[in-house]
């Protein structure tokens, strides 16, 4: 084994096939089971996209109706999950709450140790239906507020916002939220998905694989970046009432200092996309609608200013987290809740990959090059 054989971070290493999605940096495109993600975001519900990722095909009207009924019936926070959340201090990170709640759901599930395709799909659907209540309750308890029960007359996105804020969100807010759920759902062998596949490859259970994936997603180099983007905006000062030019100038000053300090600026760059993240235009359009809806034009000064300053300095493009963070901020989600929102969506991609790994499994166990002391006597 020579130094050149080692691919740190598995950068550029193809380790297996997947039919779930295709990320193509050359064409800057992303396909979910062959469909361009921007086409799905323009016209499909998150429920339809979930079924597409799991089953490989868009659902028939009957298949969708059956899943919608199941999802709506599975939304309520079950007592021992709520009790487990209540044992956790409100000072802990909400990703720890999500990780714990999924573990309890695994302990609860009657099919937890059943890895048949039918059982895996049933568990995936249960997780998707139940997770919004966990995020909504955790945000509310941190504000000293109680549970808001789900409503079966609302779709997934409408109900998620209802349980979090206790009011029916405007249609344009619901649509921006739906778009974010579709865009965050799947992205081939990213760190958290690959974590789920590694855990599945040992023939461990689905909830263990999702719990591990949540741990990977928490990191700011991965899912935690959408929260970190908001911290950047807050650090620069997002609520100053000023002209877009003044905001852009402050953003440029901040970026220059960050890059001079060799900081990684959250929301920019990507291991696979090198000319921009295929999902950004669609998410940015949704952010623009939210900026108009909430009359926050000054935010564009910061947003555009940071992007221009990074482009000028290092030509590194934004990734999905960059427009997603401010969008969730405008909707009223606490910054720490942004990555749990990512979990709610990526449960679909993770579980689609778990099922794919299990269907054609090989234990994932790479090699290492030893660079410790040679054999020696005691
Ligand atoms: C997600 O993989 C996926 O598909 C993930 C994801 C998904 O949907 O699952 O798309 C979601 O995780 C998006 C990425 C969110 N993370 C961030 O926004 C964190 C900030 N980004 C960087 O940490 C970085 O861009 C990574 C980690 C995302 C990717 O980095 P790489 O491919 O490992 O490359 P690198 O860190 O070695 O950087 C190469 C060069 C370096 O410069 P030099 O040291 O060689 O001079 O580019 C620079 C880096 O310093 N660079 C950055 C930068 N990203 C790269 N410099 C400043 N800020 C950045 N954000």
XYZ file of C-alpha atoms and ligand atoms in Angstrom:
438
model
C 0.000 0.000 0.000
C 1.526 3.308 -1.030
C 0.564 6.829 -0.023
C -0.908 7.475 -3.475
C -3.333 4.555 -3.081
C -5.051 6.207 -0.104
C -8.125 8.275 -0.970
C -8.694 10.344 2.163
C -12.370 10.972 2.748
C -13.041 8.432 -0.031
C -12.925 11.469 -2.361
C -13.660 10.362 -5.909
C -13.981 6.690 -4.925
C -16.884 4.741 -6.461
C -17.822 2.024 -3.946
C -21.125 0.621 -5.272
C -24.037 1.068 -7.621
C -27.219 2.878 -6.681
C -30.454 3.306 -8.622
C -31.934 5.762 -6.117
C -30.428 8.964 -7.459
C -27.820 10.246 -9.893
C -25.672 13.252 -9.001
C -23.933 14.528 -12.133
C -21.407 17.351 -11.509
C -20.605 17.600 -15.228
C -24.167 18.536 -16.101
C -24.856 19.958 -12.630
C -27.930 17.757 -12.365
C -29.659 15.504 -9.845
C -32.107 12.760 -10.800
C -34.356 10.922 -8.320
C -35.048 7.541 -9.945
C -34.496 9.238 -13.323
C -36.629 12.359 -12.759
C -34.868 15.787 -12.568
C -35.251 17.045 -9.007
C -36.329 20.493 -10.159
C -39.218 18.929 -12.109
C -40.313 17.006 -9.008
C -40.020 20.137 -6.850
C -42.175 22.045 -9.329
C -45.088 19.643 -9.324
C -44.979 16.773 -6.827
C -45.848 16.527 -3.133
C -43.236 15.328 -0.674
C -45.439 12.283 -0.132
C -45.235 11.405 -3.842
C -41.465 11.904 -3.887
C -41.085 9.649 -0.833
C -42.946 6.844 -2.618
C -40.849 7.418 -5.760
C -37.603 7.066 -3.802
C -38.790 3.968 -1.954
C -40.510 2.132 -4.822
C -38.644 3.416 -7.879
C -41.806 4.719 -9.541
C -44.217 7.591 -8.936
C -47.358 6.299 -7.173
C -50.703 5.665 -8.784
C -53.622 7.643 -7.367
C -54.586 4.615 -5.288
C -51.075 4.005 -3.965
C -50.800 7.681 -3.009
C -54.190 7.657 -1.279
C -53.219 4.578 0.738
C -49.911 6.154 1.836
C -51.528 9.506 2.660
C -54.051 7.752 4.898
C -51.272 5.800 6.634
C -49.062 8.887 7.037
C -51.863 10.975 8.462
C -52.762 8.232 10.924
C -49.154 7.926 12.119
C -48.362 11.554 12.986
C -49.098 11.724 16.707
C -46.278 11.800 19.243
C -46.442 8.483 21.118
C -46.214 8.688 24.940
C -42.835 7.049 25.529
C -41.188 9.049 22.734
C -42.524 12.249 24.321
C -41.373 10.991 27.734
C -37.875 10.305 26.366
C -37.721 13.791 24.837
C -38.866 15.306 28.143
C -35.938 13.586 29.888
C -33.510 15.548 27.680
C -32.502 19.075 28.753
C -33.689 21.883 26.480
C -30.040 22.944 26.392
C -29.035 19.877 24.362
C -28.826 20.117 20.583
C -32.089 19.211 18.811
C -30.177 16.697 16.687
C -29.611 14.734 19.921
C -33.391 14.782 20.452
C -33.962 13.451 16.927
C -31.331 10.741 17.402
C -32.839 9.686 20.743
C -36.421 9.717 19.474
C -35.542 7.443 16.533
C -33.838 5.043 18.914
C -36.964 4.894 21.082
C -39.103 4.371 17.976
C -36.853 1.453 17.072
C -37.244 -0.049 20.535
C -41.005 0.387 20.205
C -41.436 -1.090 16.761
C -42.918 -4.601 16.552
C -41.026 -5.150 13.262
C -37.727 -3.711 14.533
C -35.797 -6.950 13.951
C -37.662 -7.916 10.775
C -35.551 -6.967 7.747
C -37.953 -8.211 5.084
C -38.641 -5.642 2.326
C -42.222 -5.232 3.516
C -41.149 -4.589 7.113
C -38.398 -2.158 6.085
C -40.845 -0.127 3.984
C -43.399 -0.130 6.801
C -40.780 1.170 9.261
C -39.624 3.825 6.777
C -43.205 5.070 6.391
C -43.703 5.101 10.167
C -40.549 7.188 10.630
C -41.527 9.675 7.942
C -45.014 10.119 9.462
C -43.838 10.421 13.070
C -40.755 12.645 12.778
C -42.441 16.049 12.203
C -44.173 15.832 15.601
C -40.772 15.272 17.220
C -39.288 18.400 15.604
C -42.406 20.464 16.289
C -42.609 19.398 19.937
C -38.905 19.981 20.554
C -39.030 23.535 19.195
C -42.170 24.272 21.231
C -40.877 22.814 24.504
C -37.752 24.972 24.213
C -40.097 27.973 24.101
C -42.126 26.708 27.080
C -45.027 25.704 24.830
C -46.979 22.458 24.773
C -47.787 19.871 22.115
C -50.047 20.801 19.222
C -51.893 17.733 17.990
C -51.593 16.855 14.298
C -54.479 17.474 11.913
C -55.510 14.756 9.463
C -57.127 17.317 7.159
C -53.734 18.864 6.335
C -51.058 17.469 4.015
C -47.550 16.630 5.272
C -46.105 20.126 4.830
C -49.206 21.973 6.049
C -49.386 19.757 9.133
C -45.665 20.095 9.918
C -46.075 23.891 10.046
C -49.377 23.587 11.974
C -47.814 21.411 14.712
C -44.857 23.775 15.012
C -46.593 27.156 15.000
C -50.249 26.428 15.820
C -51.625 28.243 12.807
C -52.358 27.365 9.199
C -49.450 28.632 7.111
C -50.048 30.673 3.961
C -50.042 28.563 0.771
C -46.787 30.135 -0.456
C -45.073 29.278 2.828
C -46.339 25.694 2.656
C -45.090 25.427 -0.932
C -41.631 26.738 -0.060
C -41.485 24.215 2.784
C -42.606 21.398 0.453
C -39.897 22.364 -2.036
C -37.245 22.224 0.715
C -38.426 18.740 1.736
C -38.237 17.516 -1.881
C -34.760 19.000 -2.410
C -33.303 17.671 0.865
C -34.713 14.139 0.372
C -31.867 12.345 -1.379
C -28.326 12.839 -2.628
C -26.585 9.500 -3.374
C -23.643 8.440 -1.134
C -23.324 11.541 1.047
C -21.751 11.018 4.468
C -24.971 10.304 6.377
C -26.417 8.023 3.707
C -23.153 6.107 3.443
C -23.173 5.789 7.244
C -26.626 4.223 7.000
C -25.374 1.818 4.338
C -22.326 0.829 6.419
C -24.542 0.023 9.406
C -27.006 -1.870 7.195
C -24.152 -3.844 5.616
C -23.537 -5.598 8.967
C -27.234 -6.705 8.854
C -28.091 -4.384 11.725
C -31.594 -2.925 11.849
C -33.138 0.075 10.055
C -33.536 2.248 13.166
C -29.875 1.716 14.086
C -28.879 2.766 10.562
C -31.053 5.900 10.713
C -29.743 6.749 14.189
C -26.176 6.534 12.891
C -27.084 8.643 9.871
C -28.475 11.347 12.179
C -25.155 11.407 14.012
C -23.332 11.948 10.714
C -25.792 14.587 9.491
C -25.299 16.677 12.661
C -21.795 17.726 11.659
C -21.408 21.253 10.191
C -19.465 19.918 7.203
C -22.675 18.076 6.250
C -26.246 18.686 7.424
C -25.316 21.025 10.234
C -24.288 23.585 7.616
C -27.818 24.975 7.205
C -27.813 25.958 10.875
C -24.281 27.326 10.552
C -25.316 29.477 7.561
C -27.842 31.194 9.815
C -25.209 31.772 12.487
C -23.161 33.524 9.783
C -26.080 35.801 8.909
C -26.729 36.465 12.611
C -23.024 37.222 13.181
C -23.059 39.757 10.344
C -26.342 41.143 11.663
C -29.381 40.064 9.711
C -31.946 42.278 11.385
C -30.347 45.670 10.674
C -32.732 47.884 8.731
C -30.471 49.254 6.029
C -30.033 49.427 2.266
C -29.124 46.349 0.284
C -25.849 48.056 -0.651
C -24.918 48.591 2.997
C -25.773 44.970 3.807
C -23.716 43.741 0.862
C -20.772 45.845 2.002
C -20.906 44.377 5.491
C -21.150 40.883 4.030
C -18.045 41.471 1.912
C -16.099 42.686 4.938
C -17.159 39.613 6.923
C -16.232 37.218 4.101
C -12.814 38.762 3.600
C -12.064 38.383 7.316
C -13.343 34.789 7.373
C -11.254 33.735 4.410
C -8.205 35.538 5.750
C -8.628 33.490 8.924
C -8.771 30.347 6.755
C -12.327 29.631 7.956
C -14.612 27.199 6.151
C -17.643 29.334 5.248
C -20.763 27.259 5.829
C -23.188 26.872 2.932
C -20.459 27.028 0.313
C -18.629 24.264 -1.491
C -19.426 20.624 -2.116
C -17.459 17.410 -2.391
C -19.167 16.419 -5.660
C -20.493 19.581 -7.282
C -17.633 21.885 -8.193
C -19.577 24.370 -10.345
C -22.550 24.836 -8.104
C -25.148 22.616 -6.437
C -27.942 21.610 -8.838
C -30.570 22.226 -6.139
C -29.649 25.826 -5.354
C -31.604 27.620 -8.126
C -34.860 25.934 -7.075
C -34.288 26.589 -3.352
C -33.172 30.190 -4.020
C -36.386 30.823 -5.966
C -38.328 29.577 -2.948
C -36.262 31.847 -0.672
C -36.988 34.814 -2.952
C -40.711 34.138 -2.564
C -40.324 33.987 1.235
C -38.343 37.248 1.243
C -41.191 38.864 -0.682
C -43.860 37.256 1.499
C -42.218 38.460 4.731
C -41.035 41.776 3.195
C -37.384 41.193 4.101
C -35.625 42.588 1.019
C -32.600 43.625 3.096
C -31.789 39.924 3.542
C -30.967 39.753 -0.152
C -28.208 42.289 0.373
C -26.485 39.945 2.818
C -27.245 36.837 0.767
C -26.009 38.250 -2.522
C -23.129 40.075 -0.860
C -21.714 36.938 0.756
C -22.112 34.930 -2.440
C -20.408 37.603 -4.544
C -17.550 37.969 -2.054
C -16.908 34.208 -1.988
C -17.128 34.003 -5.767
C -14.635 36.852 -6.103
C -12.222 35.373 -3.576
C -12.331 31.614 -4.224
C -15.013 30.992 -6.878
C -16.666 28.484 -4.506
C -20.379 28.207 -5.115
C -23.240 27.912 -2.639
C -24.712 24.511 -1.755
C -28.336 23.749 -0.852
C -27.844 24.753 2.776
C -27.106 28.347 1.813
C -30.642 29.272 0.606
C -32.347 26.709 2.856
C -31.162 28.219 6.143
C -32.580 31.733 5.603
C -35.803 30.212 4.245
C -36.390 28.282 7.478
C -35.464 31.402 9.474
C -38.156 33.435 7.718
C -40.711 30.694 8.364
C -40.033 31.022 12.099
C -38.056 27.873 12.841
C -35.405 28.279 15.531
C -31.933 28.048 13.977
C -31.076 24.874 15.889
C -34.105 23.169 14.329
C -32.839 23.535 10.754
C -30.881 20.277 10.675
C -33.707 18.271 12.278
C -35.792 19.537 9.335
C -33.110 18.009 7.103
C -33.614 14.684 8.992
C -37.372 14.809 8.370
C -36.730 14.944 4.637
C -33.654 12.715 4.366
C -35.401 9.851 6.172
C -36.714 9.056 2.688
C -33.291 8.871 1.007
C -31.656 7.089 3.932
C -34.329 4.378 4.062
C -34.356 3.954 0.278
C -30.612 3.292 0.460
C -30.998 0.990 3.462
C -33.436 -1.122 1.455
C -31.141 -1.057 -1.597
C -28.101 -2.058 0.458
C -29.984 -4.911 2.055
C -31.224 -6.190 -1.302
C -27.661 -6.634 -2.651
C -25.539 -6.587 0.479
C -21.793 -6.924 1.041
C -20.208 -6.022 4.366
C -18.556 -2.593 3.996
C -15.052 -2.954 5.401
C -12.256 -0.976 3.661
C -8.551 -1.428 4.218
C -6.099 0.835 6.019
C -2.380 1.493 5.522
C -0.543 0.981 8.810
C 1.855 3.745 9.800
C 2.365 2.888 13.473
C 5.430 1.322 15.123
C 6.799 -1.860 13.551
C 6.522 -5.054 15.567
C 8.532 -4.807 18.777
C 9.158 -6.871 21.938
C 7.598 -6.011 25.353
C -24.185 18.855 2.373
O -22.260 15.056 -0.002
C -23.437 15.531 -0.135
O -24.160 15.259 -1.126
C -23.895 16.444 1.006
C -25.192 17.190 0.784
C -26.381 16.245 0.763
O -27.409 16.624 0.158
O -26.315 15.187 1.446
O -25.124 17.907 -0.428
C -25.441 18.176 1.933
O -23.535 18.385 3.273
C -23.709 20.082 1.630
C -22.351 20.625 2.168
C -22.627 21.410 3.449
N -21.347 21.775 4.092
C -20.917 23.045 4.145
O -21.496 24.008 3.634
C -19.633 23.216 4.935
C -18.664 24.140 4.188
N -18.148 23.411 3.042
C -16.822 22.849 3.108
O -16.492 22.358 4.380
C -16.526 21.936 1.937
O -16.910 22.595 0.816
C -17.075 20.526 1.930
C -16.716 19.781 3.156
C -18.537 20.545 1.739
C -16.448 19.803 0.737
O -15.109 19.976 0.854
P -14.057 18.990 0.151
O -14.592 18.453 -1.116
O -13.594 17.990 1.166
O -12.896 19.960 -0.228
P -11.907 20.649 0.767
O -12.547 20.874 2.109
O -10.632 19.889 0.728
O -11.721 22.088 0.089
C -10.955 22.213 -1.110
C -10.455 23.637 -1.099
C -9.708 23.977 0.181
O -8.839 25.038 -0.130
P -7.244 24.769 0.087
O -7.103 24.440 1.567
O -6.887 23.593 -0.808
O -6.616 26.064 -0.319
O -11.564 24.552 -1.143
C -11.625 25.270 0.084
C -10.766 24.546 1.089
O -10.235 25.448 2.033
N -13.012 25.284 0.513
C -13.538 26.239 1.266
C -14.862 25.871 1.444
N -15.096 24.715 0.813
C -13.938 24.352 0.236
N -12.997 27.374 1.800
C -13.844 28.135 2.533
N -15.137 27.839 2.742
C -15.672 26.725 2.219
N -16.941 26.449 2.427
